[in-house]
Amino acid sequence: MYEARKELVQRLNLKSIIIGGRIPNYHRFADEMSAREYVEAVTRHKIYDPVLTFQLLNDFTLMRINPNYLPDDKASKRYATLMEWNNVDYKATSKRHYKTSYPVRICVVQYLMRKISCFEEMANQCEYFVDVASDANSDFVVFPEIFTTQLMSFLDEPSPSRAVRKMAEYTPQYIEMFTNLAVRYNVNIIGGSHFVEEEDEEIYNIAYLFRRDGSIEKQYKIHITPNERKWWGISQGDEVQVFDTDCGKIAIQVCYDIEFPELARIATDKGAKIIFTPFCTEDRQGYLRVRYCAQARAIENQIYTVISGTVGNLPQTENMDIQYAQSAIFSPSDFEFARDGIVGETNANLEMVLIGDVDLEILRRQRQDGTVKQLKDRRHDVYHVEYKKD
């Protein structure tokens, strides 16, 4: 009967089935637990209920528990469940257009750190990569963390703490450059990250989003590595931002931040479907920490993650001697996604770009009807992540 109902709903292109269900075994436990506790115990397979258990096995989900639903139902103590089965193949027939696919194209820049003699040399290289991304009709192009430290290679300042403040003086040119490139080449730019001196005279590691409509957003790096504190005296940010774009909501988590799962969960709960992670690591061990954590965040939050790193070396620049990277785009791990949960990846330690497509509609469907449903199956009764800035 249930399968016949599902087939009918799919054939008629109906959105869902909503039913009221008895819980006929509840009277046996009514003196020990509330109706909600009983339903939760059945859901966890600790108690068998002939109606509710069968509905759960048929992929119905609990919407709510209704008291006084059937006054004569003494076995259910007058309680009933409201259950729903969603038709994932449903297509709206209204005038409103619903996409069966929502592709987003991402260009990831794996950037070679090289000695330069002026800001314009870096700007020329950045424009080249943005041009490549635009020619491929990319929606986003992402640069690595602090790739702008190559500006230090011509500043002739041996002290790292003074060099970083001199480099921060180029912030207006950096912002103007990427703002113009985003509009001119019609692509949203994650401008890596850049050291910025703010009004409090502290230096922050800030990642910028330059939208193709000319607007700008920024995300402060929240977790600062021991090296950043030791060499440059970098201060930490304290807010998780989620940004609206013409390709949905995104977040940026700079390098070390992706290694803290709470931040990705907060961003996901705020609606982010893609998390971009510009990074800069000097060895394979550091790189693998970023990579493995980005892959884990993609799986546990059912999102896409993107990592973009620096390669090459700046031998005359303190704390930027060597780089290691293999940039990539990651997806959840399920049948509808790429094998191994890897949309694409670059070769290690070569300057190049990676262009890959992600599909936000597949993401939506997988959250609803995937093999596993990490977001839906969270135990809010046992744990939660508290974001203290809301």
Short mmCIF file of C-alpha atoms in Angstrom, two decimals:
data_model
loop_
_atom_site.label_atom_id
_atom_site.label_comp_id
_atom_site.label_asym_id
_atom_site.label_seq_id
_atom_site.Cartn_x
_atom_site.Cartn_y
_atom_site.Cartn_z
CA MET A 1 0.00 0.00 0.00
CA TYR A 2 2.78 2.43 0.88
CA GLU A 3 4.69 1.66 -2.31
CA ALA A 4 1.52 2.17 -4.33
CA ARG A 5 1.03 5.56 -2.71
CA LYS A 6 4.62 6.56 -3.51
CA GLU A 7 4.23 5.46 -7.13
CA LEU A 8 1.01 7.47 -7.40
CA VAL A 9 2.67 10.57 -5.95
CA GLN A 10 5.60 10.27 -8.35
CA ARG A 11 3.34 9.64 -11.34
CA LEU A 12 1.16 12.65 -10.52
CA ASN A 13 4.21 14.78 -9.68
CA LEU A 14 3.01 15.55 -6.16
CA LYS A 15 5.39 17.10 -3.67
CA SER A 16 4.90 14.79 -0.67
CA ILE A 17 2.67 12.47 1.31
CA ILE A 18 1.51 13.69 4.73
CA ILE A 19 -0.27 11.23 7.01
CA GLY A 20 -1.44 10.99 10.57
CA GLY A 21 -0.31 7.84 12.31
CA ARG A 22 -1.33 6.04 15.49
CA ILE A 23 1.21 4.89 18.06
CA PRO A 24 -0.73 1.85 19.35
CA ASN A 25 1.94 0.47 21.67
CA TYR A 26 2.30 3.72 23.61
CA HIS A 27 -0.21 2.68 26.29
CA ARG A 28 2.29 0.07 27.49
CA PHE A 29 4.86 2.78 28.26
CA ALA A 30 2.69 5.79 29.11
CA ASP A 31 3.48 5.54 32.83
CA GLU A 32 7.22 5.54 32.10
CA MET A 33 7.68 8.18 29.43
CA SER A 34 6.05 11.02 27.54
CA ALA A 35 4.72 10.57 24.02
CA ARG A 36 7.76 12.38 22.61
CA GLU A 37 10.16 10.18 24.54
CA TYR A 38 8.28 7.13 23.27
CA VAL A 39 8.49 8.32 19.64
CA GLU A 40 12.22 9.04 20.02
CA ALA A 41 12.76 5.56 21.48
CA VAL A 42 10.94 4.00 18.53
CA THR A 43 13.00 6.12 16.14
CA ARG A 44 16.17 4.81 17.78
CA HIS A 45 14.85 1.23 17.45
CA LYS A 46 14.75 0.73 21.22
CA ILE A 47 11.00 0.11 21.17
CA TYR A 48 8.88 -1.47 18.47
CA ASP A 49 5.63 0.15 17.40
CA PRO A 50 3.73 -1.63 14.59
CA VAL A 51 2.62 1.60 12.90
CA LEU A 52 5.42 4.09 13.56
CA THR A 53 8.24 1.60 12.96
CA PHE A 54 6.72 0.61 9.63
CA GLN A 55 6.36 4.25 8.57
CA LEU A 56 9.96 5.02 9.48
CA LEU A 57 11.16 2.05 7.45
CA ASN A 58 9.27 3.52 4.51
CA ASP A 59 11.30 6.77 4.72
CA PHE A 60 8.60 8.83 6.40
CA THR A 61 9.95 11.52 8.73
CA LEU A 62 8.33 12.94 11.84
CA MET A 63 6.87 16.43 11.49
CA ARG A 64 5.23 16.71 14.92
CA ILE A 65 3.23 14.85 17.60
CA ASN A 66 -0.45 15.77 17.88
CA PRO A 67 -2.30 15.39 21.22
CA ASN A 68 -6.04 14.64 21.32
CA TYR A 69 -5.96 13.47 17.71
CA LEU A 70 -8.29 10.48 18.10
CA PRO A 71 -10.25 10.78 21.36
CA ASP A 72 -11.31 7.11 21.22
CA ASP A 73 -7.80 5.75 20.57
CA LYS A 74 -6.99 4.46 24.06
CA ALA A 75 -4.00 2.40 22.84
CA SER A 76 -2.27 5.55 21.54
CA LYS A 77 -3.48 7.58 24.55
CA ARG A 78 -5.14 9.90 22.00
CA TYR A 79 -1.74 10.84 20.51
CA ALA A 80 -0.84 10.61 16.83
CA THR A 81 2.19 11.43 14.73
CA LEU A 82 2.19 13.65 11.67
CA MET A 83 4.53 12.02 9.16
CA GLU A 84 5.82 13.15 5.77
CA TRP A 85 7.42 11.41 2.79
CA ASN A 86 9.06 13.74 0.28
CA ASN A 87 9.04 13.08 -3.46
CA VAL A 88 12.59 14.03 -4.47
CA ASP A 89 11.60 13.84 -8.15
CA TYR A 90 8.94 16.51 -7.71
CA LYS A 91 9.04 19.29 -10.30
CA ALA A 92 7.03 22.43 -9.65
CA THR A 93 4.44 23.18 -12.31
CA SER A 94 3.86 26.81 -11.38
CA LYS A 95 5.12 29.69 -13.45
CA ARG A 96 8.11 29.85 -11.16
CA HIS A 97 11.12 28.10 -12.71
CA TYR A 98 12.84 25.39 -10.71
CA LYS A 99 16.17 24.12 -11.95
CA THR A 100 16.90 20.44 -12.21
CA SER A 101 20.57 21.42 -12.17
CA TYR A 102 22.32 24.39 -10.57
CA PRO A 103 25.91 24.30 -11.84
CA VAL A 104 28.57 26.63 -10.46
CA ARG A 105 31.96 26.80 -12.15
CA ILE A 106 35.01 27.40 -9.97
CA CYS A 107 38.53 28.30 -11.09
CA VAL A 108 41.20 27.55 -8.48
CA VAL A 109 44.54 29.30 -8.82
CA GLN A 110 47.66 27.50 -7.62
CA TYR A 111 49.97 30.49 -7.46
CA LEU A 112 53.75 30.47 -7.86
CA MET A 113 55.50 32.72 -5.35
CA ARG A 114 58.26 34.57 -7.16
CA LYS A 115 60.46 37.58 -6.51
CA ILE A 116 58.99 40.73 -8.06
CA SER A 117 60.22 44.30 -8.38
CA CYS A 118 56.92 46.22 -8.06
CA PHE A 119 53.20 45.89 -7.36
CA GLU A 120 52.37 45.99 -11.08
CA GLU A 121 54.17 42.68 -11.67
CA MET A 122 51.86 40.94 -9.21
CA ALA A 123 48.85 42.76 -10.67
CA ASN A 124 49.71 41.54 -14.17
CA GLN A 125 49.91 37.96 -12.97
CA CYS A 126 46.58 38.27 -11.15
CA GLU A 127 44.88 39.70 -14.22
CA TYR A 128 46.20 36.82 -16.29
CA PHE A 129 44.55 34.27 -13.99
CA VAL A 130 41.29 36.22 -13.80
CA ASP A 131 41.28 36.39 -17.61
CA VAL A 132 41.73 32.60 -17.79
CA ALA A 133 38.85 32.10 -15.35
CA SER A 134 36.62 34.47 -17.31
CA ASP A 135 37.39 32.78 -20.64
CA ALA A 136 36.18 29.52 -19.08
CA ASN A 137 32.93 31.21 -17.94
CA SER A 138 33.81 30.66 -14.29
CA ASP A 139 31.51 31.95 -11.57
CA PHE A 140 34.32 32.12 -9.00
CA VAL A 141 38.08 32.38 -9.13
CA VAL A 142 39.97 31.82 -5.90
CA PHE A 143 43.54 32.86 -5.03
CA PRO A 144 45.68 31.49 -2.14
CA GLU A 145 46.24 32.82 1.34
CA ILE A 146 48.74 35.71 1.73
CA PHE A 147 50.08 35.30 -1.82
CA THR A 148 50.58 39.08 -1.60
CA THR A 149 53.57 38.50 0.70
CA GLN A 150 55.59 38.40 -2.52
CA LEU A 151 55.38 42.20 -2.24
CA MET A 152 57.90 41.85 0.60
CA SER A 153 60.47 40.63 -1.94
CA PHE A 154 61.12 44.19 -3.13
CA LEU A 155 60.47 46.13 0.09
CA ASP A 156 64.05 45.75 1.36
CA GLU A 157 62.98 45.42 4.99
CA PRO A 158 64.74 42.59 6.90
CA SER A 159 62.49 42.81 9.97
CA PRO A 160 59.34 40.69 9.43
CA SER A 161 57.24 42.82 11.79
CA ARG A 162 58.15 46.01 9.93
CA ALA A 163 57.95 44.37 6.50
CA VAL A 164 54.37 43.27 7.10
CA ARG A 165 53.32 46.84 7.92
CA LYS A 166 55.03 48.15 4.81
CA MET A 167 53.24 45.50 2.79
CA ALA A 168 49.92 46.50 4.35
CA GLU A 169 50.36 49.95 2.80
CA TYR A 170 49.48 48.33 -0.55
CA THR A 171 46.00 47.39 0.69
CA PRO A 172 44.21 50.18 -1.26
CA GLN A 173 45.91 49.10 -4.53
CA TYR A 174 45.10 45.43 -3.79
CA ILE A 175 41.41 46.22 -3.23
CA GLU A 176 41.18 48.51 -6.25
CA MET A 177 42.87 45.91 -8.48
CA PHE A 178 40.56 43.02 -7.62
CA THR A 179 37.43 45.19 -7.56
CA ASN A 180 38.14 46.32 -11.12
CA LEU A 181 39.05 42.83 -12.30
CA ALA A 182 35.86 41.31 -10.88
CA VAL A 183 33.67 43.80 -12.73
CA ARG A 184 35.69 43.91 -15.96
CA TYR A 185 35.95 40.13 -16.31
CA ASN A 186 32.51 39.37 -14.84
CA VAL A 187 33.65 36.85 -12.25
CA ASN A 188 33.41 36.69 -8.45
CA ILE A 189 36.91 36.75 -6.96
CA ILE A 190 38.08 35.28 -3.68
CA GLY A 191 41.19 37.42 -3.47
CA GLY A 192 43.18 34.98 -1.38
CA SER A 193 44.03 36.83 1.80
CA HIS A 194 46.10 39.88 2.57
CA PHE A 195 47.70 41.40 5.68
CA VAL A 196 45.81 44.57 6.58
CA GLU A 197 46.58 47.21 9.21
CA GLU A 198 43.32 48.52 10.62
CA GLU A 199 42.43 51.59 12.68
CA ASP A 200 43.38 49.85 15.93
CA GLU A 201 46.92 49.56 14.45
CA GLU A 202 46.68 45.76 14.62
CA ILE A 203 47.55 43.57 11.60
CA TYR A 204 44.88 41.12 10.47
CA ASN A 205 44.89 38.31 7.93
CA ILE A 206 41.78 39.14 5.87
CA ALA A 207 40.21 37.26 2.97
CA TYR A 208 38.16 39.39 0.58
CA LEU A 209 35.24 38.55 -1.66
CA PHE A 210 35.06 40.81 -4.71
CA ARG A 211 31.67 40.31 -6.35
CA ARG A 212 31.27 40.88 -10.06
CA ASP A 213 28.74 43.63 -9.32
CA GLY A 214 31.53 45.65 -7.69
CA SER A 215 30.62 45.05 -4.03
CA ILE A 216 33.16 43.79 -1.49
CA GLU A 217 33.02 41.62 1.65
CA LYS A 218 35.71 40.42 4.01
CA GLN A 219 36.36 37.54 6.39
CA TYR A 220 38.97 37.86 9.15
CA LYS A 221 41.08 34.80 9.87
CA ILE A 222 39.88 33.58 13.27
CA HIS A 223 42.58 31.11 14.32
CA ILE A 224 46.12 32.43 14.03
CA THR A 225 49.01 29.99 13.73
CA PRO A 226 52.04 30.19 16.05
CA ASN A 227 54.18 31.23 13.04
CA GLU A 228 51.91 34.15 12.18
CA ARG A 229 52.07 35.40 15.76
CA LYS A 230 55.84 34.90 16.06
CA TRP A 231 56.95 36.46 12.77
CA TRP A 232 54.30 39.05 11.97
CA GLY A 233 52.27 39.65 15.14
CA ILE A 234 48.95 38.88 13.44
CA SER A 235 45.74 39.50 15.42
CA GLN A 236 42.69 37.26 15.28
CA GLY A 237 39.19 37.93 14.04
CA ASP A 238 36.12 36.59 15.81
CA GLU A 239 33.14 36.41 13.43
CA VAL A 240 32.01 33.75 10.97
CA GLN A 241 30.59 35.45 7.87
CA VAL A 242 28.36 33.93 5.20
CA PHE A 243 28.01 35.93 1.99
CA ASP A 244 25.22 36.11 -0.55
CA THR A 245 26.38 35.81 -4.15
CA ASP A 246 24.68 35.31 -7.51
CA CYS A 247 25.55 31.62 -7.07
CA GLY A 248 24.15 31.11 -3.60
CA LYS A 249 25.59 31.54 -0.13
CA ILE A 250 29.31 30.98 0.43
CA ALA A 251 31.83 31.24 3.25
CA ILE A 252 35.58 31.76 3.39
CA GLN A 253 37.70 30.02 6.01
CA VAL A 254 41.35 30.90 5.76
CA CYS A 255 43.83 27.99 6.01
CA TYR A 256 44.04 27.06 9.72
CA ASP A 257 40.35 27.92 10.23
CA ILE A 258 39.24 24.91 8.18
CA GLU A 259 40.89 22.70 10.81
CA PHE A 260 38.24 23.70 13.34
CA PRO A 261 34.98 21.89 12.48
CA GLU A 262 32.82 24.23 14.54
CA LEU A 263 33.39 27.10 12.11
CA ALA A 264 32.25 25.10 9.08
CA ARG A 265 29.18 23.88 10.97
CA ILE A 266 28.28 27.46 11.90
CA ALA A 267 28.71 28.58 8.28
CA THR A 268 26.61 25.65 7.07
CA ASP A 269 23.86 26.43 9.55
CA LYS A 270 23.90 29.99 8.20
CA GLY A 271 23.26 28.62 4.72
CA ALA A 272 26.69 28.29 3.10
CA LYS A 273 26.85 25.68 0.33
CA ILE A 274 30.49 26.29 -0.67
CA ILE A 275 33.41 27.04 1.67
CA PHE A 276 36.52 28.51 0.06
CA THR A 277 39.82 27.94 1.86
CA PRO A 278 42.81 29.95 0.65
CA PHE A 279 45.89 28.41 2.28
CA CYS A 280 49.64 28.76 2.51
CA THR A 281 51.66 25.83 3.86
CA GLU A 282 55.37 25.22 3.71
CA ASP A 283 55.47 21.42 3.84
CA ARG A 284 53.43 18.34 3.03
CA GLN A 285 52.40 17.78 6.64
CA GLY A 286 50.84 21.23 6.87
CA TYR A 287 49.19 20.83 3.49
CA LEU A 288 47.64 17.48 4.42
CA ARG A 289 46.14 18.99 7.56
CA VAL A 290 44.31 21.50 5.37
CA ARG A 291 43.33 18.94 2.74
CA TYR A 292 42.06 16.24 5.07
CA CYS A 293 40.10 18.73 7.14
CA ALA A 294 38.54 20.33 4.04
CA GLN A 295 37.47 16.88 2.85
CA ALA A 296 36.02 16.09 6.27
CA ARG A 297 34.10 19.40 6.33
CA ALA A 298 32.60 18.58 2.91
CA ILE A 299 31.34 15.22 4.13
CA GLU A 300 30.08 16.14 7.58
CA ASN A 301 28.29 19.30 6.41
CA GLN A 302 27.20 18.05 2.96
CA ILE A 303 28.80 21.03 1.22
CA TYR A 304 31.52 21.70 -1.35
CA THR A 305 34.94 22.87 -0.16
CA VAL A 306 37.67 24.50 -2.24
CA ILE A 307 41.33 24.83 -1.30
CA SER A 308 43.78 27.11 -3.12
CA GLY A 309 47.47 27.22 -2.20
CA THR A 310 50.82 28.80 -2.97
CA VAL A 311 53.83 27.02 -4.47
CA GLY A 312 57.43 28.05 -5.20
CA ASN A 313 59.65 30.03 -2.85
CA LEU A 314 60.71 33.49 -1.74
CA PRO A 315 64.26 32.83 -0.51
CA GLN A 316 64.94 36.41 0.62
CA THR A 317 61.64 36.80 2.48
CA GLU A 318 61.55 35.72 6.12
CA ASN A 319 59.07 32.91 6.91
CA MET A 320 58.08 32.51 3.24
CA ASP A 321 61.06 30.42 2.13
CA ILE A 322 59.22 27.39 0.73
CA GLN A 323 55.64 26.44 -0.19
CA TYR A 324 53.75 23.16 -0.72
CA ALA A 325 50.33 22.85 -2.34
CA GLN A 326 48.01 20.65 -4.32
CA SER A 327 44.83 22.67 -4.73
CA ALA A 328 41.48 20.94 -5.10
CA ILE A 329 37.68 21.02 -5.08
CA PHE A 330 35.95 18.53 -2.78
CA SER A 331 32.39 17.26 -2.59
CA PRO A 332 30.44 15.04 -0.21
CA SER A 333 31.01 11.32 -0.72
CA ASP A 334 27.95 9.71 -2.28
CA PHE A 335 26.87 8.17 -5.57
CA GLU A 336 25.79 11.42 -7.24
CA PHE A 337 29.16 13.06 -6.68
CA ALA A 338 32.60 12.56 -8.16
CA ARG A 339 34.55 9.45 -7.24
CA ASP A 340 36.49 9.80 -3.97
CA GLY A 341 34.66 13.08 -3.29
CA ILE A 342 37.21 14.94 -5.43
CA VAL A 343 35.72 17.16 -8.14
CA GLY A 344 39.24 17.94 -9.33
CA GLU A 345 42.78 18.61 -8.14
CA THR A 346 45.95 20.14 -9.48
CA ASN A 347 49.38 18.57 -9.75
CA ALA A 348 51.45 19.17 -6.64
CA ASN A 349 53.78 22.18 -6.54
CA LEU A 350 53.21 23.43 -10.09
CA GLU A 351 51.71 26.80 -10.98
CA MET A 352 48.42 26.08 -12.72
CA VAL A 353 44.67 26.49 -12.55
CA LEU A 354 41.97 23.94 -11.84
CA ILE A 355 38.50 24.51 -13.30
CA GLY A 356 35.66 22.37 -11.99
CA ASP A 357 31.87 22.41 -11.86
CA VAL A 358 29.83 21.81 -8.71
CA ASP A 359 26.06 21.40 -8.69
CA LEU A 360 24.03 22.96 -5.89
CA GLU A 361 20.87 21.10 -6.96
CA ILE A 362 22.59 17.74 -6.51
CA LEU A 363 23.70 18.99 -3.10
CA ARG A 364 20.10 19.81 -2.18
CA ARG A 365 18.85 16.42 -3.34
CA GLN A 366 21.63 14.58 -1.52
CA ARG A 367 20.81 16.35 1.74
CA GLN A 368 17.21 15.24 1.32
CA ASP A 369 17.64 11.72 -0.01
CA GLY A 370 21.32 10.73 0.20
CA THR A 371 22.69 7.43 1.44
CA VAL A 372 23.37 9.22 4.72
CA LYS A 373 22.01 12.57 5.91
CA GLN A 374 24.56 14.08 8.27
CA LEU A 375 22.72 17.38 8.70
CA LYS A 376 19.31 15.81 9.35
CA ASP A 377 20.68 13.08 11.61
CA ARG A 378 22.44 15.37 14.07
CA ARG A 379 21.54 14.72 17.71
CA HIS A 380 20.46 18.16 18.89
CA ASP A 381 19.23 16.54 22.10
CA VAL A 382 22.81 15.45 22.90
CA TYR A 383 25.06 18.24 21.58
CA HIS A 384 25.08 21.55 19.76
CA VAL A 385 27.52 24.19 18.50
CA GLU A 386 27.02 27.57 20.14
CA TYR A 387 28.03 30.66 18.16
CA LYS A 388 28.42 33.46 20.68
CA LYS A 389 28.34 36.30 18.16
CA ASP A 390 24.66 35.89 17.27
#
